[in-house]
mmCIF file of C-alpha atoms in Angstrom:
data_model
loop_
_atom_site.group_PDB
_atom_site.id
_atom_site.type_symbol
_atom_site.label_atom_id
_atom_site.label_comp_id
_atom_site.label_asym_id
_atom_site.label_seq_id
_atom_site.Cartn_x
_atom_site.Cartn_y
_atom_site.Cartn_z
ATOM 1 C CA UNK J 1 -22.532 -3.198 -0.589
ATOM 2 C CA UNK J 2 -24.519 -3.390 -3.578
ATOM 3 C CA UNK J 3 -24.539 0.682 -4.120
ATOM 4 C CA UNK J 4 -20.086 0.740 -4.205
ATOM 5 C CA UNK J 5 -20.123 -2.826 -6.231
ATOM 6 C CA UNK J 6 -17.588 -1.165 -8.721
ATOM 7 C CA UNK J 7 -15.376 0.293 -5.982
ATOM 8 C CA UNK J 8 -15.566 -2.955 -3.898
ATOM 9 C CA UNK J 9 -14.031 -4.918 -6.874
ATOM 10 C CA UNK J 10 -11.607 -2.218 -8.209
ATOM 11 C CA UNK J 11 -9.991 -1.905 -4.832
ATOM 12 C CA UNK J 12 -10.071 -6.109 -4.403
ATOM 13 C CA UNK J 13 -7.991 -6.103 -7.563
ATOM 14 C CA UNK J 14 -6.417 -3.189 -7.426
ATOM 15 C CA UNK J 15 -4.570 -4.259 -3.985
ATOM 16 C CA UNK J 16 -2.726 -7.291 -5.180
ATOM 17 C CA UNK J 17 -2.188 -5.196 -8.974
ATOM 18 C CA UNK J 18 -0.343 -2.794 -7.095
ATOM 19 C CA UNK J 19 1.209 -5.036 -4.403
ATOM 20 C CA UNK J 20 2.184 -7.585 -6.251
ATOM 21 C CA UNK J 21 2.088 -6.702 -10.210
ATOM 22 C CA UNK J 22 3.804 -3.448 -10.617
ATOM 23 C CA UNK J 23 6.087 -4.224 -8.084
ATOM 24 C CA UNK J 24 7.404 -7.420 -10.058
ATOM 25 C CA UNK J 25 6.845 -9.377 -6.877
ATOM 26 C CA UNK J 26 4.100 -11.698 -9.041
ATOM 27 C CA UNK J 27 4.975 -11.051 -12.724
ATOM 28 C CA UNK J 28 2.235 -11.414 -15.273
ATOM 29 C CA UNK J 29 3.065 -14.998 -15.761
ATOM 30 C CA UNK J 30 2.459 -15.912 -12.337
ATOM 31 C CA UNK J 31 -1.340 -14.670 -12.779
ATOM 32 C CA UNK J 32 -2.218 -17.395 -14.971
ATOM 33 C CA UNK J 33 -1.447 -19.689 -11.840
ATOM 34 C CA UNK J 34 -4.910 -20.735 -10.765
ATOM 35 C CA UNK J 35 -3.231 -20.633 -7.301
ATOM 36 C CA UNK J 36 -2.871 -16.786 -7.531
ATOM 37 C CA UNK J 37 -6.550 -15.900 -8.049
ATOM 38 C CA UNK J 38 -7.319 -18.494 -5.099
ATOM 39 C CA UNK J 39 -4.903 -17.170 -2.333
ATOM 40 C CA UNK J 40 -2.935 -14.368 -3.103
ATOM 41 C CA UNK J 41 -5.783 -11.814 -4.499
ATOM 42 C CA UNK J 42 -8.204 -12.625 -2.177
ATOM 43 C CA UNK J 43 -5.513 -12.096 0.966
ATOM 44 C CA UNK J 44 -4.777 -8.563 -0.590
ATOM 45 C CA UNK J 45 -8.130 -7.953 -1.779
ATOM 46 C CA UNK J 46 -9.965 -8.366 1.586
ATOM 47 C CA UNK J 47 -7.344 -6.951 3.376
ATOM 48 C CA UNK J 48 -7.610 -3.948 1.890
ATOM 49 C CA UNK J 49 -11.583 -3.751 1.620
ATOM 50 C CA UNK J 50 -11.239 -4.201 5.541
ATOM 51 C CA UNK J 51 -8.734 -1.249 6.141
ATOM 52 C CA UNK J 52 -10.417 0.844 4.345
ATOM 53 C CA UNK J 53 -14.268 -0.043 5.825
ATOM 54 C CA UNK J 54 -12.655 0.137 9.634
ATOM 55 C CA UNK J 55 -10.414 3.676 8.642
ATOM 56 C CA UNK J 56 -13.368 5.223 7.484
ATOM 57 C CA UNK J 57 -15.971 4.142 10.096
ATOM 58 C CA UNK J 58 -13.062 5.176 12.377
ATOM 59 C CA UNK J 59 -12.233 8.848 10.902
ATOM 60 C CA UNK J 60 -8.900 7.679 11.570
ATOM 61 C CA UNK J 61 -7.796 9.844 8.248
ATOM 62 C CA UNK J 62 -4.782 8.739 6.483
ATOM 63 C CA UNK J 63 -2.377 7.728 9.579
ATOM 64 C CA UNK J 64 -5.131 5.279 10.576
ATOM 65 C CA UNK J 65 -5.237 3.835 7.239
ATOM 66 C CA UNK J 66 -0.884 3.736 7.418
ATOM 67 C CA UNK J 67 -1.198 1.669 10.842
ATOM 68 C CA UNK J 68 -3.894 -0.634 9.849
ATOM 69 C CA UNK J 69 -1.971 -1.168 6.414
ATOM 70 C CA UNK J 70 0.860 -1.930 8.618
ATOM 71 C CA UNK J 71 -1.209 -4.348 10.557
ATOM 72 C CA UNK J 72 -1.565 -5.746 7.337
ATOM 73 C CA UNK J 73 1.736 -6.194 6.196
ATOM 74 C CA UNK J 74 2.563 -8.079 9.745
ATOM 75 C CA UNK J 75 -0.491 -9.832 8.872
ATOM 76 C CA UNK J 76 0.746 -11.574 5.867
ATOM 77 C CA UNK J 77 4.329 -11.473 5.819
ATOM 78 C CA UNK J 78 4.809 -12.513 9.810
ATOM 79 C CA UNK J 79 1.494 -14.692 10.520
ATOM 80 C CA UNK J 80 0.240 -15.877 6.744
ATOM 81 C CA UNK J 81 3.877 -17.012 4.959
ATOM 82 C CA UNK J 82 6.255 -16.566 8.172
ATOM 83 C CA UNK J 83 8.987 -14.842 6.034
ATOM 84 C CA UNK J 84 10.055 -12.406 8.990
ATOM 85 C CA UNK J 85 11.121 -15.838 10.852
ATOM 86 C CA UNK J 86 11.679 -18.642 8.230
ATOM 87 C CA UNK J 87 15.466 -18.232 6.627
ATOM 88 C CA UNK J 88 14.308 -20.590 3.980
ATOM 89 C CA UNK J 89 11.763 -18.178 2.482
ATOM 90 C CA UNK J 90 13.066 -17.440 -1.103
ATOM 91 C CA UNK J 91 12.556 -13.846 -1.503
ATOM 92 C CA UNK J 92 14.285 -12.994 1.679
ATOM 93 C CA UNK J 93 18.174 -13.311 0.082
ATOM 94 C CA UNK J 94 20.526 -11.600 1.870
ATOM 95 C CA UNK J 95 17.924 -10.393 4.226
ATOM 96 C CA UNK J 96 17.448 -13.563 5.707
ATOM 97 C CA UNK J 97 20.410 -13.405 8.186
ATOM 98 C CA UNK J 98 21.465 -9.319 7.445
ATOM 99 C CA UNK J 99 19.948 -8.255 11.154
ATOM 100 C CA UNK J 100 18.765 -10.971 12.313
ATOM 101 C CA UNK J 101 18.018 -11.894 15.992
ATOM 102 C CA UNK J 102 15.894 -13.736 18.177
ATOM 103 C CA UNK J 103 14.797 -15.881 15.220
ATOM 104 C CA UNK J 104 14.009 -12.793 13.578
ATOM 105 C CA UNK J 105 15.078 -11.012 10.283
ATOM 106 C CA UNK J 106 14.575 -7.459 11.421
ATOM 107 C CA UNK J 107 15.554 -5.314 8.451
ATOM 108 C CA UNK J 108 12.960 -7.454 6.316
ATOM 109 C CA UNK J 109 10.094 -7.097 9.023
ATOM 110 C CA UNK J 110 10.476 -3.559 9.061
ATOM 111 C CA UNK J 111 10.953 -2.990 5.507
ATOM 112 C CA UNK J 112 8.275 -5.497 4.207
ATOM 113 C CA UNK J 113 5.549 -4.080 6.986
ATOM 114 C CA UNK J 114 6.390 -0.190 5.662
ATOM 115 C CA UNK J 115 6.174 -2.115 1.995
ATOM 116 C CA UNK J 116 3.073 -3.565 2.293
ATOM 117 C CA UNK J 117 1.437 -0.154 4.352
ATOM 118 C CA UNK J 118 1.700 2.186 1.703
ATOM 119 C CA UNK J 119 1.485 -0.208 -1.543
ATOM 120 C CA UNK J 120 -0.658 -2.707 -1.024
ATOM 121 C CA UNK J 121 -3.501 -0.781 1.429
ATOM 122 C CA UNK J 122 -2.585 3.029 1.125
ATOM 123 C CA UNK J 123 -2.150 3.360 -1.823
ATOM 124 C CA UNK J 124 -5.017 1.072 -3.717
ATOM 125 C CA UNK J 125 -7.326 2.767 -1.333
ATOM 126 C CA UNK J 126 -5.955 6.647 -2.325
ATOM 127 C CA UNK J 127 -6.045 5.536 -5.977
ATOM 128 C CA UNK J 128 -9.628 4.201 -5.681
ATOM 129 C CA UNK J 129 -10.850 6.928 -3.911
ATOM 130 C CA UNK J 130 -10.271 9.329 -6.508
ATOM 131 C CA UNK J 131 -11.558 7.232 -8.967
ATOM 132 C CA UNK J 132 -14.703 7.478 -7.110
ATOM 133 C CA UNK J 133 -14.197 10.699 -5.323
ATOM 134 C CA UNK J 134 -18.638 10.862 -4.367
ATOM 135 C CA UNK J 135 -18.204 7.432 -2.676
ATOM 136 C CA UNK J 136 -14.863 8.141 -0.653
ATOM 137 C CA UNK J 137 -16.232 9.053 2.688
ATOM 138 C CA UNK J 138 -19.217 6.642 2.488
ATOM 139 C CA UNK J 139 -19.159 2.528 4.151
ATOM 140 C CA UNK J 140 -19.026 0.154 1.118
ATOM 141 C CA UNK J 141 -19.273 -2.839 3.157
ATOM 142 C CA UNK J 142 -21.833 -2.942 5.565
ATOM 143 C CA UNK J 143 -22.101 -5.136 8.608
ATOM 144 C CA UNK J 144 -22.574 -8.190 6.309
ATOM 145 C CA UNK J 145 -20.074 -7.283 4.067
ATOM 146 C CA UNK J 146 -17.506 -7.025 6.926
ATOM 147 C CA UNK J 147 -18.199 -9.868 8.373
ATOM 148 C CA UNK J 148 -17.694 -11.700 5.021
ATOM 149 C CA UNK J 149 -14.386 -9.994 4.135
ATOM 150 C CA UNK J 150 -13.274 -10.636 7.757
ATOM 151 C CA UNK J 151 -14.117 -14.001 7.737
ATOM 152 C CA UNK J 152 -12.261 -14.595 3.786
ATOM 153 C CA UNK J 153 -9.334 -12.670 5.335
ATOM 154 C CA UNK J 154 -8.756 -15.171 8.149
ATOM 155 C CA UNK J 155 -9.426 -18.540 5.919
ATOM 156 C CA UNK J 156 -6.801 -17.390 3.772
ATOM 157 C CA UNK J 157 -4.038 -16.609 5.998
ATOM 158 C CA UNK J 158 -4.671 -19.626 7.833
ATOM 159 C CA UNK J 159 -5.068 -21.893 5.112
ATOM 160 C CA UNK J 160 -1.491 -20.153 3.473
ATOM 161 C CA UNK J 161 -0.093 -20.667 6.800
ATOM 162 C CA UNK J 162 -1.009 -24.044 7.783
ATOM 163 C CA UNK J 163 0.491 -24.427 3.806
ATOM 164 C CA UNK J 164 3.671 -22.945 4.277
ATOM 165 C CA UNK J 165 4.193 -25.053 7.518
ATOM 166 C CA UNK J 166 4.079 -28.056 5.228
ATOM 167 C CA UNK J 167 6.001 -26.880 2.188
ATOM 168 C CA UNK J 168 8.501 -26.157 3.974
ATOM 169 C CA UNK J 169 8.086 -28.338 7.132
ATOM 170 C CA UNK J 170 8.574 -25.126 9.289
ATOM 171 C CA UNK J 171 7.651 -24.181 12.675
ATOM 172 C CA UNK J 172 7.856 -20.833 13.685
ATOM 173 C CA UNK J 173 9.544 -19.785 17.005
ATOM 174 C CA UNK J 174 6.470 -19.558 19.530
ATOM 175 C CA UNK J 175 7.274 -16.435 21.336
ATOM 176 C CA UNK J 176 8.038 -14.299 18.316
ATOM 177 C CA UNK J 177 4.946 -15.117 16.153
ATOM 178 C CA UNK J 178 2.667 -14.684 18.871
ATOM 179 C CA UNK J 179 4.343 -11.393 19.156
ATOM 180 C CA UNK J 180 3.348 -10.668 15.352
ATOM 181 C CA UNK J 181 -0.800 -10.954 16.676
ATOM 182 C CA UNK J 182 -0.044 -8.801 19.437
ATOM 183 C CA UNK J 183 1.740 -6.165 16.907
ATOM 184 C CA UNK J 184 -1.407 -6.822 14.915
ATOM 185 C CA UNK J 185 -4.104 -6.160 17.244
ATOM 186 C CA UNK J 186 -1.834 -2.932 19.153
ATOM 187 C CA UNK J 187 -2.056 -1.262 15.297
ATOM 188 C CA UNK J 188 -5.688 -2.027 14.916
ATOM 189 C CA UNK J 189 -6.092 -0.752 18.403
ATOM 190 C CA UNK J 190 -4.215 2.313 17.919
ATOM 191 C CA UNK J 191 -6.101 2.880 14.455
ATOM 192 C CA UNK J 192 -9.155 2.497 16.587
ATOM 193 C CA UNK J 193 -8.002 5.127 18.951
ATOM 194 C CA UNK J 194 -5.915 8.150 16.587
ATOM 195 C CA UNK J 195 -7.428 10.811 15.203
ATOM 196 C CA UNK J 196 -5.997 13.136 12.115
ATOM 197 C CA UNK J 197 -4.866 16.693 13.014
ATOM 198 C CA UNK J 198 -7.653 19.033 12.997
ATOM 199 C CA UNK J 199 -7.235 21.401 10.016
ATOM 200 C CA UNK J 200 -5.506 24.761 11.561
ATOM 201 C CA UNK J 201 -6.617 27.923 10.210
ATOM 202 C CA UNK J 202 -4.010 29.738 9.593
ATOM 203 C CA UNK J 203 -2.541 27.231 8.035
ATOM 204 C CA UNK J 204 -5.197 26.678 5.443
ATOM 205 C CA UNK J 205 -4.743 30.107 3.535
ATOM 206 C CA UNK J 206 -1.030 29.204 3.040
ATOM 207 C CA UNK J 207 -0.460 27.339 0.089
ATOM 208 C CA UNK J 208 1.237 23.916 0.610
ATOM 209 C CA UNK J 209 4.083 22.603 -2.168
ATOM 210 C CA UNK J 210 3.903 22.251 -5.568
ATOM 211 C CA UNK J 211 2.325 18.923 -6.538
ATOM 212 C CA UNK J 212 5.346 17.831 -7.965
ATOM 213 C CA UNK J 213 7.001 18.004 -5.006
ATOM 214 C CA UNK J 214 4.994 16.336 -3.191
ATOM 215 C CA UNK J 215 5.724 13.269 -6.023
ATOM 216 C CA UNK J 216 9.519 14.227 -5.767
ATOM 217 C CA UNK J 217 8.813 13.269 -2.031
ATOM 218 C CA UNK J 218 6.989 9.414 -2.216
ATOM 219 C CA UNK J 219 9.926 8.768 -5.044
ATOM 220 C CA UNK J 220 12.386 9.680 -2.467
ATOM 221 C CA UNK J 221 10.794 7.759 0.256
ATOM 222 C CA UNK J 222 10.840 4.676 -1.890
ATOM 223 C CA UNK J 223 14.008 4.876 -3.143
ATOM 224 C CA UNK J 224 15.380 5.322 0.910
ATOM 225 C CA UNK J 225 12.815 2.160 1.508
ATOM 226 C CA UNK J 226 14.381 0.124 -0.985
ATOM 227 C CA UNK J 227 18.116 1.302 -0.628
ATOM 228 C CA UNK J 228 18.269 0.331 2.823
ATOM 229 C CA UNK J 229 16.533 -3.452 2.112
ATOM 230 C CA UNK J 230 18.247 -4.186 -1.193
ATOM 231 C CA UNK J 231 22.044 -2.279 -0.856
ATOM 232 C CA UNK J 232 22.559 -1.886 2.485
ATOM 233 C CA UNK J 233 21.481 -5.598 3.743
ATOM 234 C CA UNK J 234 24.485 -7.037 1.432
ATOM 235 C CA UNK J 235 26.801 -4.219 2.559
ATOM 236 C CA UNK J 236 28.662 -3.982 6.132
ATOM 237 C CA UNK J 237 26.782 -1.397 7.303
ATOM 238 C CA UNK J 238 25.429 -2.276 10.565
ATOM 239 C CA UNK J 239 21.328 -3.584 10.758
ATOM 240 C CA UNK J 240 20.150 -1.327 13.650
ATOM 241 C CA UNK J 241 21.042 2.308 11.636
ATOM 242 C CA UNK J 242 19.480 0.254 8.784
ATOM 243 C CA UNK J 243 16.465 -0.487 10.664
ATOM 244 C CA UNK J 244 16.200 3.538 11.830
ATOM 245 C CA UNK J 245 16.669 4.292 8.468
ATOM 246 C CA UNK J 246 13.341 2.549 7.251
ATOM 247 C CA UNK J 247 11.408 4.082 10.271
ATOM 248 C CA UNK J 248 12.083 7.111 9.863
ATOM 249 C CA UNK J 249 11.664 7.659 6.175
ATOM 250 C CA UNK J 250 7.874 6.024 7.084
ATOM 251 C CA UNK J 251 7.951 8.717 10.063
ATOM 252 C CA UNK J 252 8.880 11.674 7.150
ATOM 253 C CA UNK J 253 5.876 10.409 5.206
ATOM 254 C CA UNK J 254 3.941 10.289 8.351
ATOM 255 C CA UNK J 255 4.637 13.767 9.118
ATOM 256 C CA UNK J 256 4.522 14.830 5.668
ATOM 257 C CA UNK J 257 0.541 13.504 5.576
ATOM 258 C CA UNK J 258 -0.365 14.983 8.886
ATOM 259 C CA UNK J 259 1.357 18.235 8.068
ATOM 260 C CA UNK J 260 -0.753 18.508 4.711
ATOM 261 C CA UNK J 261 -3.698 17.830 6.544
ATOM 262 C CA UNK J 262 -3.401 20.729 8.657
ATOM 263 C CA UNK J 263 -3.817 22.940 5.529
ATOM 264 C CA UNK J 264 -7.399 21.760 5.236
ATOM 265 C CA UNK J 265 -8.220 22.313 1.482
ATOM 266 C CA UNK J 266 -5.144 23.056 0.595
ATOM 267 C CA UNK J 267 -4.187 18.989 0.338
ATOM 268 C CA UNK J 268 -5.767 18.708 -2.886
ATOM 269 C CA UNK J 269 -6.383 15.519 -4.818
ATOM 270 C CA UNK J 270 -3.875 15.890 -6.985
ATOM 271 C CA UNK J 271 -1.149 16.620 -4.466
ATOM 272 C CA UNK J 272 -2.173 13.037 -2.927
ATOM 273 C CA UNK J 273 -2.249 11.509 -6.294
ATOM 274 C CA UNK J 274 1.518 13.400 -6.962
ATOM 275 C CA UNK J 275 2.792 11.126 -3.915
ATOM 276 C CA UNK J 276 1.622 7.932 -4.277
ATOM 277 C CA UNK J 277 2.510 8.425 -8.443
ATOM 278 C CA UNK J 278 6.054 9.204 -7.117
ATOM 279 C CA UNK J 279 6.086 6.185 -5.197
ATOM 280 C CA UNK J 280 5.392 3.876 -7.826
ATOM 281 C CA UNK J 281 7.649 5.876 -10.149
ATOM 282 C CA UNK J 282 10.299 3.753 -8.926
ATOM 283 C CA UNK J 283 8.965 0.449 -10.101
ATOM 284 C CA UNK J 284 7.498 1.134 -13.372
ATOM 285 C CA UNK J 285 11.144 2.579 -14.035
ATOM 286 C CA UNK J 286 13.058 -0.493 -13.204
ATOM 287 C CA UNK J 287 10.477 -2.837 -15.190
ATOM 288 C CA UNK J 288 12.513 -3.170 -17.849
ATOM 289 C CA UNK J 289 15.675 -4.153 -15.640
ATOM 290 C CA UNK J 290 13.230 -6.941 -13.959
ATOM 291 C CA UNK J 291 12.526 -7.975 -17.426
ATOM 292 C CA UNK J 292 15.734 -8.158 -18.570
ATOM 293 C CA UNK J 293 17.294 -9.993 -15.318
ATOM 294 C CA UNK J 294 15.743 -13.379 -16.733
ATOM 295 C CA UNK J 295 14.256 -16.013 -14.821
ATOM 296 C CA UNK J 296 14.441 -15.643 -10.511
ATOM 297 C CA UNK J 297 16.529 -18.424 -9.895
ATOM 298 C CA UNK J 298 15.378 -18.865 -6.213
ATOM 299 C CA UNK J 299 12.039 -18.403 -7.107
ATOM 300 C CA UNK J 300 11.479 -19.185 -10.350
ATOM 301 C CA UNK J 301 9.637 -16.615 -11.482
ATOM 302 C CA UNK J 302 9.678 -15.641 -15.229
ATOM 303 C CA UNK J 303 9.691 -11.481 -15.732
ATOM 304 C CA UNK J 304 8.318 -11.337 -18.922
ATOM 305 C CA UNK J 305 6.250 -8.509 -19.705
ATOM 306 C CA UNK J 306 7.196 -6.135 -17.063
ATOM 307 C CA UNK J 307 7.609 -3.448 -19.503
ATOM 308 C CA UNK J 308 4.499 -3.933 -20.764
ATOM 309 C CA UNK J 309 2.739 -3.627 -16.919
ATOM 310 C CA UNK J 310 5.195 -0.624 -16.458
ATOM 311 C CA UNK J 311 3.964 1.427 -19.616
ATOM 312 C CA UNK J 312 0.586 0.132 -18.863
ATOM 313 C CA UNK J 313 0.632 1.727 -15.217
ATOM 314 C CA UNK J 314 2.461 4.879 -16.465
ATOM 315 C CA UNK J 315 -0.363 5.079 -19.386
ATOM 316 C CA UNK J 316 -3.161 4.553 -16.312
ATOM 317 C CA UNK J 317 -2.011 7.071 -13.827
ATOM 318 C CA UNK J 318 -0.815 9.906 -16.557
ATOM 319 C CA UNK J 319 -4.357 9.577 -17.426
ATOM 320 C CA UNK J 320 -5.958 9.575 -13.762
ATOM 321 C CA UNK J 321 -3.596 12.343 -12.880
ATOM 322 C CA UNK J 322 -5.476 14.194 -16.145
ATOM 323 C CA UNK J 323 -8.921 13.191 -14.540
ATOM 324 C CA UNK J 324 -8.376 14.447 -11.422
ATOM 325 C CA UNK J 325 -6.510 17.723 -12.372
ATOM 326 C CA UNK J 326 -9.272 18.310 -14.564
ATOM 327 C CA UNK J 327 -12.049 17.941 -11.897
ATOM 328 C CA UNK J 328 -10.035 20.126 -9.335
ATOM 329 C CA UNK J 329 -10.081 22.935 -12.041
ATOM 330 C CA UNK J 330 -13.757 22.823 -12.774
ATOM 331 C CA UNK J 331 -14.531 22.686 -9.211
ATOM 332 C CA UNK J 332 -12.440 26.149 -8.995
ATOM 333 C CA UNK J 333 -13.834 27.869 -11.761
ATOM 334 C CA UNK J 334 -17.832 26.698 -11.709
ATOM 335 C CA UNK J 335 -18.835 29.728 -13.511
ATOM 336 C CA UNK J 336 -16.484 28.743 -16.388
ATOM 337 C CA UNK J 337 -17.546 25.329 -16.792
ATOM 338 C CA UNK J 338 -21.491 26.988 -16.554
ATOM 339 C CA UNK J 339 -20.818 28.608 -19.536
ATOM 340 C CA UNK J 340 -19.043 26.084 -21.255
ATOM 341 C CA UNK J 341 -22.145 23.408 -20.317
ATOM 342 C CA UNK J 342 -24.828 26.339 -21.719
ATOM 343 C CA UNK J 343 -22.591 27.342 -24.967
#
């Protein structure tokens, strides 16, 4: 673990920063909270170390790194805080009762576990890899380091949970929760198992999209993701169709990865970096609307300097985007850059 130090801790803080930061889930205030550096980062950070370690050792590609990030997101929100069951959680809002059944909040599950899969694992890990494009492929953990992480990972959840059993004297229903580990350890399972679509080669002459369609494409899915769990769960439009909606806008993504990865060579870096950038598009843009909102009432959470993490993670990804386009065109013209490196 010692040789990918510097990737270990960018993707430990990058996780939570992502998850929780630029989403204006935990605004900056809320990171001065002792309490934040203790349980939250650590539960994203480890998480995400550990999806990434098992996806690679796996060769599970990107769709194994999607299920185990949705393993994560049951993880937390259904066995760590118990949101999916407890109609007291404060972030839930209309969501607590908006398709609910069998002591479940359905439209939240499913909206919250697609959430958490592609911003607080997929995307950290995408972004971090092409920081560090020579150590993507490589373990950063070890057997040790796995271990550890594992072990972190499951003090925290259960320390949050047995926690959030006592703030708010909660219980959750037996049969549904124990259904959250089994949805757990079927994802890890089936991460275990999948394998990405071998690249086909007639496919990989064919030029795919234009990169920014590709970012045109995560905005889209995010603004579907986020339609359906903030409009349509205070509307009258029935749960279920809201529930399809949410799986299959992951499914489109889904497809939309293993399609790509057909074309070998073709899915450059900067057409991966085009669609996570286009998912986050959507929350650096409302940043100053967060801001502006005022104090969460049901949470109590101050927004103050949102637009300052906004233009901060616009500034950061313009200028990773410049990296990596930058690298993909010296790596296509090496005689070019040859010349330039003798001149």
């Amino acid at each position: 673990m010692r040789k990918h130090i510097l990737p270990v801790l960018t993707l430990f803080l990058l996780s939570p920063v992502v998850g929780e930061l630029v989403s204006g889930s935990a605004p900056p205030a809320q990171w001065l909270d002792p309490s934040t550096w203790i349980v939250m980062v650590p539960l994203y950070g480890a998480g995400a170390l550990l999806a990434r370690e098992l996806f690679v050792r796996w060769r599970s590609g990107w769709l194994g790194a999607v299920l185990l990030g949705s393993a994560y997101g049951i993880l937390e929100e259904g066995i760590d805080v118990m949101s999916f069951f407890n109609t007291a959680w404060p972030d839930l809002g209309a969501s607590a009762a908006y398709g609910r059944w069998a002591d479940v909040s359905w439209v939240w599950a499913v909206q919250l576990t697609a959430y958490h899969a592609a911003f607080s694992i997929a995307i950290p890990i995408l972004i971090v890899h092409l920081i560090f494009p020579k150590a993507r492929g490589e373990s950063w953990l070890g057997c040790f380091g796995l271990a550890a992480f594992g072990i972190l990972l499951a003090a925290v959840v259960l320390t949050g949970n047995l926690l959030f059993r006592s703030v708010f004297s909660y219980s959750p229903p037996p049969l549904p929760y124990c259904g959250s580990i089994a949805a757990v350890l079927a994802l890890v399972f089936l991460a275990r198992r999948i394998r990405p679509p071998a690249p086909d080669s007639a496919l990989e002459a064919k030029p795919l999209p234009h990169p920014f369609l590709y970012g045109l494409a995560g905005f889209g899915a995010t603004v579907v993701l986020f339609y359906a769990g903030w409009v349509l769960t205070k509307s009258d439009f029935p749960p279920i169709p809201t529930v399809l909606i949410i799986l299959a806008d992951g499914a489109a993504v889904a497809g939309l990865l293993a399609r790509s990865h057909r074309h070998g060579r073709q899915f450059t870096d900067t057409r991966k970096l085009a669609l996570a950038i286009g998912g986050l598009l959507l929350f650096i843009a409302l940043s100053p609307v967060i801001e502006l909102q005022g104090i969460n009432e049901a949470t109590g959470e101050n927004p103050g300097g949102m637009v300052c993490v906004g233009l901060s993670a616009f500034f950061l990804l313009a200028l990773l985007s410049v990296f990596v386009w930058n690298r993909e065109r010296r790596a296509a013209h090496p005689r070019l850059t040859d010349t330039f490196t003798r001149d």
